[in-house]
Amino acid sequence: MTDAAFLERLNYEALVPAAAITNGVELVIREDVIMTRSEQFPAPDSTHACLLRAAPENAEPLLDEVIAYFLDKRLTPTIYLSPSCTPADWPDRLLNRGFIELEDQESWMILDRLEDFQFQPFNQEVTLLRVSPENVLAFAETFLSAFEQPVEIAPMLAELLQPSTTLPDTFHYLAQLDGENAGTVSLIRCRNYGIIGSGGIVPAHRRSKIIAALFHAAYVQAQQQGISSIFGQTQAGSYMEHLLGSNNFRRAFVRRCFMLG
């Protein structure tokens, strides 16, 4: 079974090329902590600390540093805890310092031995487009619609995503059905692993042929890139976790999210 700490670190290592060329994004990767932030979209999934690993006597100083990092930038300190974090009493330490645990947990799902899978062609009524700078706005609009977020911020999101469309190991896909933009998915290659993300389907097309097409796009691209395992994150207990499970993924571990109150 793949080590949780390895997957967490690999996930952020895969983001380094995009972070380096994207304005307003910072990524700090250290042995004792990983911190990431986005000035334009400071949501917990893009602005947080994780993989805190310290000796008990160094835990509080590390926490002080993490809190100061976000407060200095006028951001809410947010920390994700996984089974790889040490010491084991991090939850109690955070609660004692005024953090509040969010109800939703983050499930990390993984598909191993991708090379052993044979995938059937998807329904040809679905059109899959590789996203480029020319259609990144359509990708952003569809992604926001899928998560029922304001489409008005699509230009800002497109500007944020545009640099990544030129990276050789990053693949964004836009799915269309009957001429309408209906779904999105992304795959980032790092070593022989693939990180799947940005998976969303607009409400009108959920539980349709779009799902199979999006998974097909990610799987085939991963196989072409020589990727042996794919992993990604979703809300624990959600429909997407069930969907990933029905498409050969298994739960690797769960992360808990804490925000300073």
GROMACS .gro file of C-alpha atoms in nm:
model
  261
    1MET     CA    1   0.000   0.000   0.000
    2THR     CA    2   0.135   0.344  -0.096
    3ASP     CA    3   0.247   0.554   0.200
    4ALA     CA    4   0.016   0.847   0.275
    5ALA     CA    5   0.305   1.088   0.335
    6PHE     CA    6   0.454   0.997  -0.002
    7LEU     CA    7   0.126   1.072  -0.180
    8GLU     CA    8   0.078   1.403   0.001
    9ARG     CA    9   0.429   1.524  -0.079
   10LEU     CA   10   0.407   1.405  -0.438
   11ASN     CA   11   0.079   1.593  -0.483
   12TYR     CA   12   0.244   1.924  -0.397
   13GLU     CA   13   0.564   1.849  -0.588
   14ALA     CA   14   0.345   1.806  -0.895
   15LEU     CA   15   0.213   2.162  -0.846
   16VAL     CA   16   0.558   2.324  -0.840
   17PRO     CA   17   0.583   2.397  -1.217
   18ALA     CA   18   0.240   2.564  -1.229
   19ALA     CA   19   0.297   2.758  -0.906
   20ALA     CA   20   0.627   2.893  -1.042
   21ILE     CA   21   0.456   3.059  -1.340
   22THR     CA   22   0.122   3.158  -1.185
   23ASN     CA   23   0.084   3.504  -1.034
   24GLY     CA   24  -0.035   3.519  -0.675
   25VAL     CA   25   0.038   3.152  -0.597
   26GLU     CA   26   0.301   3.044  -0.344
   27LEU     CA   27   0.405   2.692  -0.253
   28VAL     CA   28   0.646   2.613   0.030
   29ILE     CA   29   0.763   2.251   0.059
   30ARG     CA   30   0.975   2.161   0.360
   31GLU     CA   31   1.048   1.844   0.552
   32ASP     CA   32   0.841   1.960   0.850
   33VAL     CA   33   0.550   2.133   0.672
   34ILE     CA   34   0.397   2.218   0.336
   35MET     CA   35   0.221   2.553   0.291
   36THR     CA   36   0.035   2.682  -0.011
   37ARG     CA   37  -0.167   2.994  -0.079
   38SER     CA   38  -0.355   3.164  -0.360
   39GLU     CA   39  -0.414   3.539  -0.350
   40GLN     CA   40  -0.705   3.527  -0.595
   41PHE     CA   41  -0.878   3.214  -0.461
   42PRO     CA   42  -0.791   3.181  -0.090
   43ALA     CA   43  -1.021   2.884  -0.030
   44PRO     CA   44  -0.910   2.604   0.206
   45ASP     CA   45  -0.819   2.367  -0.078
   46SER     CA   46  -0.572   2.620  -0.226
   47THR     CA   47  -0.460   2.804   0.090
   48HIS     CA   48  -0.351   2.582   0.377
   49ALA     CA   49  -0.072   2.403   0.558
   50CYS     CA   50  -0.037   2.025   0.573
   51LEU     CA   51   0.200   1.737   0.641
   52LEU     CA   52   0.312   1.886   0.973
   53ARG     CA   53   0.586   1.660   1.109
   54ALA     CA   54   0.776   1.758   1.421
   55ALA     CA   55   0.910   1.619   1.745
   56PRO     CA   56   0.672   1.690   2.036
   57GLU     CA   57   0.900   1.962   2.173
   58ASN     CA   58   0.903   2.138   1.833
   59ALA     CA   59   0.530   2.113   1.757
   60GLU     CA   60   0.420   2.440   1.918
   61PRO     CA   61   0.698   2.651   1.758
   62LEU     CA   62   0.606   2.501   1.421
   63LEU     CA   63   0.241   2.584   1.479
   64ASP     CA   64   0.336   2.941   1.575
   65GLU     CA   65   0.525   2.971   1.246
   66VAL     CA   66   0.234   2.835   1.040
   67ILE     CA   67  -0.018   3.069   1.203
   68ALA     CA   68   0.213   3.368   1.152
   69TYR     CA   69   0.266   3.279   0.785
   70PHE     CA   70  -0.104   3.311   0.706
   71LEU     CA   71  -0.187   3.598   0.942
   72ASP     CA   72   0.098   3.806   0.798
   73LYS     CA   73  -0.078   3.772   0.461
   74ARG     CA   74  -0.420   3.845   0.612
   75LEU     CA   75  -0.537   3.490   0.546
   76THR     CA   76  -0.719   3.252   0.780
   77PRO     CA   77  -0.478   2.986   0.908
   78THR     CA   78  -0.604   2.652   0.777
   79ILE     CA   79  -0.442   2.316   0.844
   80TYR     CA   80  -0.513   1.973   0.698
   81LEU     CA   81  -0.421   1.677   0.917
   82SER     CA   82  -0.358   1.332   0.773
   83PRO     CA   83  -0.240   1.008   0.939
   84SER     CA   84   0.115   1.111   0.838
   85CYS     CA   85   0.123   1.416   1.067
   86THR     CA   86   0.328   1.389   1.385
   87PRO     CA   87   0.296   1.410   1.680
   88ALA     CA   88  -0.034   1.226   1.697
   89ASP     CA   89  -0.193   1.486   1.925
   90TRP     CA   90  -0.208   1.760   1.658
   91PRO     CA   91  -0.592   1.769   1.672
   92ASP     CA   92  -0.587   1.847   2.045
   93ARG     CA   93  -0.313   2.106   1.997
   94LEU     CA   94  -0.512   2.285   1.727
   95LEU     CA   95  -0.835   2.282   1.926
   96ASN     CA   96  -0.651   2.420   2.227
   97ARG     CA   97  -0.521   2.705   2.011
   98GLY     CA   98  -0.866   2.809   1.891
   99PHE     CA   99  -0.894   2.609   1.570
  100ILE     CA  100  -1.231   2.466   1.466
  101GLU     CA  101  -1.259   2.135   1.283
  102LEU     CA  102  -1.471   2.156   0.969
  103GLU     CA  103  -1.739   1.895   0.921
  104ASP     CA  104  -1.633   1.788   0.572
  105GLN     CA  105  -1.333   1.560   0.547
  106GLU     CA  106  -1.113   1.505   0.243
  107SER     CA  107  -1.082   1.153   0.104
  108TRP     CA  108  -0.770   1.065  -0.095
  109MET     CA  109  -0.849   0.803  -0.356
  110ILE     CA  110  -0.598   0.598  -0.557
  111LEU     CA  111  -0.609   0.363  -0.853
  112ASP     CA  112  -0.311   0.123  -0.866
  113ARG     CA  113  -0.167  -0.078  -1.155
  114LEU     CA  114  -0.329   0.126  -1.428
  115GLU     CA  115  -0.136  -0.071  -1.689
  116ASP     CA  116  -0.352  -0.377  -1.613
  117PHE     CA  117  -0.678  -0.203  -1.706
  118GLN     CA  118  -0.846  -0.220  -2.045
  119PHE     CA  119  -1.087   0.064  -2.112
  120GLN     CA  120  -1.372   0.057  -2.358
  121PRO     CA  121  -1.414   0.354  -2.596
  122PHE     CA  122  -1.659   0.611  -2.463
  123ASN     CA  123  -1.982   0.709  -2.636
  124GLN     CA  124  -1.891   0.907  -2.945
  125GLU     CA  125  -2.173   1.153  -2.884
  126VAL     CA  126  -1.938   1.309  -2.630
  127THR     CA  127  -1.662   1.535  -2.762
  128LEU     CA  128  -1.340   1.567  -2.561
  129LEU     CA  129  -1.124   1.875  -2.611
  130ARG     CA  130  -0.771   1.920  -2.480
  131VAL     CA  131  -0.772   2.261  -2.313
  132SER     CA  132  -0.538   2.527  -2.454
  133PRO     CA  133  -0.504   2.902  -2.391
  134GLU     CA  134  -0.774   2.950  -2.655
  135ASN     CA  135  -1.049   2.758  -2.473
  136VAL     CA  136  -0.937   2.786  -2.110
  137LEU     CA  137  -1.219   3.034  -2.043
  138ALA     CA  138  -1.477   2.774  -2.149
  139PHE     CA  139  -1.307   2.524  -1.916
  140ALA     CA  140  -1.326   2.773  -1.627
  141GLU     CA  141  -1.692   2.853  -1.693
  142THR     CA  142  -1.783   2.483  -1.708
  143PHE     CA  143  -1.587   2.402  -1.393
  144LEU     CA  144  -1.762   2.680  -1.199
  145SER     CA  145  -2.103   2.574  -1.331
  146ALA     CA  146  -2.033   2.215  -1.225
  147PHE     CA  147  -1.979   2.329  -0.866
  148GLU     CA  148  -2.260   2.585  -0.886
  149GLN     CA  149  -2.022   2.877  -0.831
  150PRO     CA  150  -2.061   3.228  -0.982
  151VAL     CA  151  -1.963   3.213  -1.347
  152GLU     CA  152  -1.878   3.583  -1.329
  153ILE     CA  153  -1.540   3.494  -1.180
  154ALA     CA  154  -1.453   3.267  -1.476
  155PRO     CA  155  -1.217   3.521  -1.639
  156MET     CA  156  -1.017   3.542  -1.317
  157LEU     CA  157  -1.003   3.163  -1.289
  158ALA     CA  158  -0.909   3.130  -1.656
  159GLU     CA  159  -0.623   3.375  -1.606
  160LEU     CA  160  -0.504   3.164  -1.314
  161LEU     CA  161  -0.524   2.839  -1.513
  162GLN     CA  162  -0.388   2.966  -1.843
  163PRO     CA  163  -0.016   2.920  -1.763
  164SER     CA  164  -0.070   2.553  -1.673
  165THR     CA  165  -0.218   2.477  -2.017
  166THR     CA  166   0.130   2.515  -2.166
  167LEU     CA  167   0.304   2.274  -1.927
  168PRO     CA  168   0.406   1.938  -2.080
  169ASP     CA  169   0.289   1.726  -1.786
  170THR     CA  170  -0.047   1.897  -1.727
  171PHE     CA  171  -0.358   1.793  -1.920
  172HIS     CA  172  -0.694   1.968  -1.890
  173TYR     CA  173  -1.000   1.831  -2.073
  174LEU     CA  174  -1.336   1.982  -2.158
  175ALA     CA  175  -1.623   1.746  -2.241
  176GLN     CA  176  -1.909   1.853  -2.468
  177LEU     CA  177  -2.244   1.686  -2.528
  178ASP     CA  178  -2.481   1.802  -2.801
  179GLY     CA  179  -2.259   2.105  -2.854
  180GLU     CA  180  -2.280   2.215  -2.490
  181ASN     CA  181  -1.988   2.232  -2.248
  182ALA     CA  182  -2.075   1.971  -1.989
  183GLY     CA  183  -1.776   1.855  -1.784
  184THR     CA  184  -1.410   1.902  -1.692
  185VAL     CA  185  -1.118   1.697  -1.567
  186SER     CA  186  -0.743   1.749  -1.525
  187LEU     CA  187  -0.445   1.518  -1.497
  188ILE     CA  188  -0.096   1.615  -1.378
  189ARG     CA  189   0.196   1.377  -1.427
  190CYS     CA  190   0.466   1.357  -1.159
  191ARG     CA  191   0.719   1.072  -1.187
  192ASN     CA  192   0.512   0.765  -1.271
  193TYR     CA  193   0.204   0.892  -1.085
  194GLY     CA  194  -0.091   1.094  -1.209
  195ILE     CA  195  -0.294   1.340  -1.000
  196ILE     CA  196  -0.653   1.370  -1.115
  197GLY     CA  197  -0.849   1.684  -1.032
  198SER     CA  198  -1.089   1.955  -1.151
  199GLY     CA  199  -1.345   1.683  -1.210
  200GLY     CA  200  -1.691   1.830  -1.245
  201ILE     CA  201  -2.013   1.788  -1.442
  202VAL     CA  202  -2.271   2.062  -1.489
  203PRO     CA  203  -2.602   1.980  -1.316
  204ALA     CA  204  -2.795   1.921  -1.638
  205HIS     CA  205  -2.559   1.642  -1.744
  206ARG     CA  206  -2.487   1.462  -1.419
  207ARG     CA  207  -2.523   1.084  -1.422
  208SER     CA  208  -2.486   1.090  -1.801
  209LYS     CA  209  -2.240   0.972  -2.066
  210ILE     CA  210  -2.009   1.256  -1.966
  211ILE     CA  211  -1.880   1.064  -1.664
  212ALA     CA  212  -1.745   0.774  -1.868
  213ALA     CA  213  -1.584   1.011  -2.117
  214LEU     CA  214  -1.402   1.209  -1.850
  215PHE     CA  215  -1.262   0.899  -1.681
  216HIS     CA  216  -1.166   0.760  -2.022
  217ALA     CA  217  -0.973   1.079  -2.102
  218ALA     CA  218  -0.780   1.064  -1.774
  219TYR     CA  219  -0.709   0.692  -1.795
  220VAL     CA  220  -0.593   0.690  -2.157
  221GLN     CA  221  -0.372   0.996  -2.113
  222ALA     CA  222  -0.221   0.840  -1.802
  223GLN     CA  223  -0.145   0.515  -1.982
  224GLN     CA  224   0.012   0.704  -2.273
  225GLN     CA  225   0.234   0.887  -2.023
  226GLY     CA  226   0.351   0.562  -1.862
  227ILE     CA  227   0.169   0.637  -1.537
  228SER     CA  228   0.115   0.337  -1.310
  229SER     CA  229  -0.108   0.492  -1.042
  230ILE     CA  230  -0.359   0.778  -1.031
  231PHE     CA  231  -0.474   0.955  -0.717
  232GLY     CA  232  -0.685   1.255  -0.625
  233GLN     CA  233  -0.894   1.412  -0.351
  234THR     CA  234  -1.266   1.455  -0.301
  235GLN     CA  235  -1.511   1.510  -0.018
  236ALA     CA  236  -1.539   1.202   0.201
  237GLY     CA  237  -1.872   1.026   0.163
  238SER     CA  238  -1.967   1.229  -0.144
  239TYR     CA  239  -2.114   1.115  -0.472
  240MET     CA  240  -1.775   1.176  -0.635
  241GLU     CA  241  -1.605   0.940  -0.390
  242HIS     CA  242  -1.864   0.676  -0.474
  243LEU     CA  243  -1.808   0.744  -0.843
  244LEU     CA  244  -1.432   0.707  -0.809
  245GLY     CA  245  -1.483   0.384  -0.617
  246SER     CA  246  -1.699   0.246  -0.896
  247ASN     CA  247  -1.418   0.332  -1.140
  248ASN     CA  248  -1.151   0.118  -0.973
  249PHE     CA  249  -1.026   0.371  -0.716
  250ARG     CA  250  -0.989   0.286  -0.346
  251ARG     CA  251  -0.966   0.513  -0.042
  252ALA     CA  252  -0.604   0.559   0.066
  253PHE     CA  253  -0.660   0.787   0.366
  254VAL     CA  254  -0.866   1.081   0.494
  255ARG     CA  255  -0.755   1.432   0.587
  256ARG     CA  256  -0.929   1.651   0.847
  257CYS     CA  257  -0.948   2.028   0.802
  258PHE     CA  258  -0.902   2.279   1.086
  259MET     CA  259  -0.945   2.659   1.060
  260LEU     CA  260  -0.851   2.917   1.318
  261GLY     CA  261  -1.173   3.058   1.463
   0.00000   0.00000   0.00000
